[in-house]
XYZ file of C-alpha atoms in Angstrom:
246
model
C 103.984 207.892 59.556
C 105.470 205.636 62.223
C 107.011 207.157 65.370
C 110.732 207.921 65.140
C 112.617 206.282 68.001
C 116.302 206.939 68.674
C 118.064 204.142 70.564
C 121.612 204.558 71.873
C 123.734 201.531 72.697
C 121.766 199.764 69.977
C 124.455 197.143 69.337
C 124.746 196.089 72.995
C 123.015 193.220 74.738
C 120.072 195.268 75.990
C 120.129 197.660 73.046
C 119.598 194.863 70.539
C 116.569 193.632 72.476
C 115.151 197.161 72.480
C 115.763 197.538 68.744
C 113.996 194.221 68.124
C 111.023 195.208 70.273
C 110.494 198.588 68.616
C 111.101 197.200 65.133
C 108.393 194.615 65.785
C 105.848 197.318 66.656
C 106.663 199.284 63.522
C 108.705 202.236 64.730
C 111.205 204.015 62.514
C 114.457 203.431 64.373
C 117.595 205.514 64.577
C 120.193 203.064 65.910
C 123.226 204.685 67.548
C 126.344 202.960 68.866
C 130.113 203.426 68.960
C 130.709 199.962 67.484
C 129.868 200.503 63.815
C 130.375 196.855 62.779
C 128.098 195.492 65.507
C 125.602 198.237 64.744
C 125.490 197.288 61.067
C 124.979 193.632 61.994
C 122.130 194.577 64.320
C 120.518 196.666 61.600
C 120.755 193.833 59.087
C 118.679 191.659 61.397
C 115.887 194.206 61.701
C 116.016 196.199 58.469
C 112.910 194.449 57.166
C 110.771 195.972 59.906
C 107.864 198.093 58.672
C 109.322 201.341 60.012
C 112.883 200.894 58.786
C 116.164 201.424 60.608
C 118.781 204.132 60.183
C 122.296 203.302 61.365
C 124.273 206.211 62.820
C 127.582 205.381 64.547
C 128.606 208.024 67.082
C 130.987 208.522 69.998
C 128.672 209.743 72.736
C 131.599 210.913 74.879
C 132.176 213.681 72.304
C 129.729 216.590 72.705
C 130.427 217.699 69.133
C 129.482 214.241 67.847
C 126.134 214.513 69.626
C 125.453 217.865 67.969
C 126.371 216.334 64.605
C 124.117 213.361 65.330
C 121.186 215.659 66.023
C 121.766 217.520 62.761
C 122.004 214.272 60.793
C 118.859 212.790 62.329
C 116.860 215.896 61.511
C 118.268 216.059 57.996
C 117.910 212.377 57.065
C 115.050 211.051 59.205
C 113.016 213.775 60.889
C 111.904 214.903 64.328
C 112.369 212.364 67.134
C 109.326 211.140 69.077
C 111.079 208.758 71.477
C 114.578 209.017 72.961
C 115.824 205.794 74.559
C 119.175 206.288 76.302
C 120.359 202.682 76.601
C 124.134 203.120 76.093
C 126.179 202.437 79.209
C 129.731 201.972 80.408
C 130.690 199.714 83.319
C 134.119 199.819 84.947
C 134.733 196.783 87.139
C 136.771 198.372 89.874
C 136.586 199.552 93.452
C 137.528 203.123 94.331
C 141.209 202.212 94.639
C 141.137 200.770 91.114
C 139.340 203.726 89.502
C 141.452 206.573 88.141
C 140.063 209.983 87.265
C 139.976 209.236 83.523
C 137.867 206.127 84.080
C 135.619 208.026 86.462
C 135.178 210.721 83.828
C 134.441 208.292 81.005
C 131.801 206.557 83.133
C 130.041 209.843 83.803
C 130.419 210.932 80.169
C 128.655 207.839 78.806
C 126.123 207.219 81.559
C 125.039 210.761 82.504
C 126.418 213.482 80.253
C 125.469 211.772 76.989
C 121.780 211.353 77.973
C 121.774 214.984 79.120
C 123.234 216.248 75.836
C 121.028 213.993 73.730
C 117.959 215.287 75.522
C 119.127 218.852 74.810
C 119.743 217.982 71.158
C 116.196 216.690 70.704
C 114.425 218.882 73.274
C 112.450 220.878 70.715
C 111.293 217.694 68.971
C 110.191 216.140 72.234
C 108.388 219.257 73.446
C 106.301 219.552 70.282
C 105.582 215.947 69.297
C 101.994 214.833 70.017
C 103.292 212.120 72.367
C 106.938 212.085 73.293
C 108.811 209.646 75.475
C 112.246 209.701 77.082
C 113.411 206.503 78.765
C 116.833 206.375 80.416
C 118.583 203.174 81.442
C 119.575 203.450 85.092
C 120.437 200.476 87.327
C 119.654 198.888 90.672
C 123.094 200.195 91.672
C 121.561 203.683 91.824
C 119.702 202.841 95.034
C 121.653 200.076 96.795
C 125.211 199.835 98.046
C 127.353 198.628 95.163
C 131.069 197.729 94.977
C 131.576 199.584 91.653
C 131.408 203.226 92.753
C 131.850 204.979 89.403
C 129.030 203.005 87.811
C 126.748 203.315 90.841
C 127.301 207.070 91.150
C 126.641 207.614 87.458
C 123.392 205.657 87.544
C 122.192 207.469 90.666
C 122.889 210.724 88.843
C 120.940 209.489 85.818
C 117.910 208.630 87.938
C 118.071 212.092 89.506
C 118.427 213.685 86.062
C 115.332 211.766 84.961
C 113.270 213.322 87.754
C 114.722 216.780 87.197
C 113.974 216.815 83.461
C 110.271 216.975 84.242
C 110.636 220.737 84.530
C 111.877 221.032 80.942
C 108.852 219.142 79.635
C 106.251 220.578 81.991
C 102.885 221.012 80.297
C 103.820 218.957 77.239
C 102.730 215.475 76.205
C 106.224 214.103 76.817
C 107.072 211.885 79.789
C 110.514 211.202 81.228
C 111.181 207.905 82.988
C 113.959 205.433 83.629
C 114.342 201.698 84.047
C 116.657 200.128 86.595
C 117.555 196.585 85.527
C 119.093 194.039 87.810
C 121.515 191.417 86.571
C 120.926 190.392 82.960
C 122.643 187.920 80.674
C 124.496 190.514 78.596
C 128.209 191.119 77.943
C 128.179 193.771 80.686
C 127.330 191.270 83.436
C 129.786 188.762 84.921
C 127.690 185.731 84.146
C 130.109 183.478 86.049
C 128.216 184.613 89.158
C 124.778 183.852 87.707
C 124.008 180.996 90.100
C 124.642 183.261 93.092
C 122.488 186.015 91.616
C 119.651 183.587 90.867
C 119.799 182.311 94.451
C 119.224 185.904 95.654
C 116.296 186.554 93.313
C 112.758 185.732 94.508
C 111.614 185.208 90.923
C 114.025 182.273 90.652
C 115.828 183.715 87.634
C 117.651 186.861 86.630
C 115.848 189.133 84.208
C 116.410 189.003 80.461
C 117.077 191.888 78.074
C 113.673 191.113 76.587
C 112.050 191.673 80.009
C 113.610 195.123 80.192
C 112.833 195.925 76.561
C 109.175 195.091 77.207
C 109.057 197.540 80.112
C 110.697 200.241 78.002
C 108.130 199.614 75.263
C 105.345 199.966 77.837
C 106.761 203.264 79.106
C 106.876 204.464 75.493
C 103.241 203.497 74.896
C 100.020 205.451 75.292
C 99.084 203.160 78.181
C 101.925 204.667 80.251
C 100.955 208.312 79.735
C 100.265 208.691 83.473
C 103.749 207.516 84.484
C 106.235 210.368 84.664
C 109.455 211.081 86.542
C 109.917 207.610 87.970
C 112.493 204.833 87.790
C 111.046 201.352 87.331
C 113.072 198.556 88.925
C 113.237 195.327 86.915
C 115.157 192.745 88.916
C 112.834 189.875 89.777
C 112.435 191.244 93.299
C 116.093 190.942 94.245
C 116.627 194.417 95.686
C 113.244 194.469 97.420
C 114.764 192.451 100.238
C 118.548 192.418 99.752
C 121.345 193.284 97.357
C 123.309 191.302 94.797
C 126.352 193.066 96.173
C 126.191 191.519 99.633
C 129.417 189.721 100.604
């Protein structure tokens, strides 16, 4: 039986690349997203994969919906081997432009949902022969960034990633995160791409496929020795400076 891999944010720019990557290597995919129409379209493109794809729309800001999702996955698909928390929410605003509701929604999607999803599938991931959790953080977690709600949420997610090691101590499950730089997805203001490329030693911004490949590596047997870390994928940009410089 192929591994069962749950992917949140599956209809987004990065999520679709991750779905494609894991479909290609034969995983059974549980695709989760708030946008049911985009999720169905994504599934149609990859339904022919050898492992199959199960579409499960869900509002990850609702703790009850996450409990229901866990019940449905176990009832209709089975125990999860890989949990890929790709869903994210980005508010384009400085502190003065960020109200408490927006702050809360950012934390709900970017931190609380991965936490609750990990709880929902904890027993699966502790008992599977080789489990993997990969969270999608951001370079904003470690550099100064002009979008404080997003940056704070991603820093919290990277810290959560390290702290979850204690819950999976002594098991075959690893917990890691990726921290992408600028990518050509709907979340990124691509109007500034030339400026971002100029600040990237690799001479280009990364693609969703670059990030998906790293996630697939972290989910592989070859990465069994990597645990509790956040892998930066930004073409070298934050090694020497920040996209967010004036």
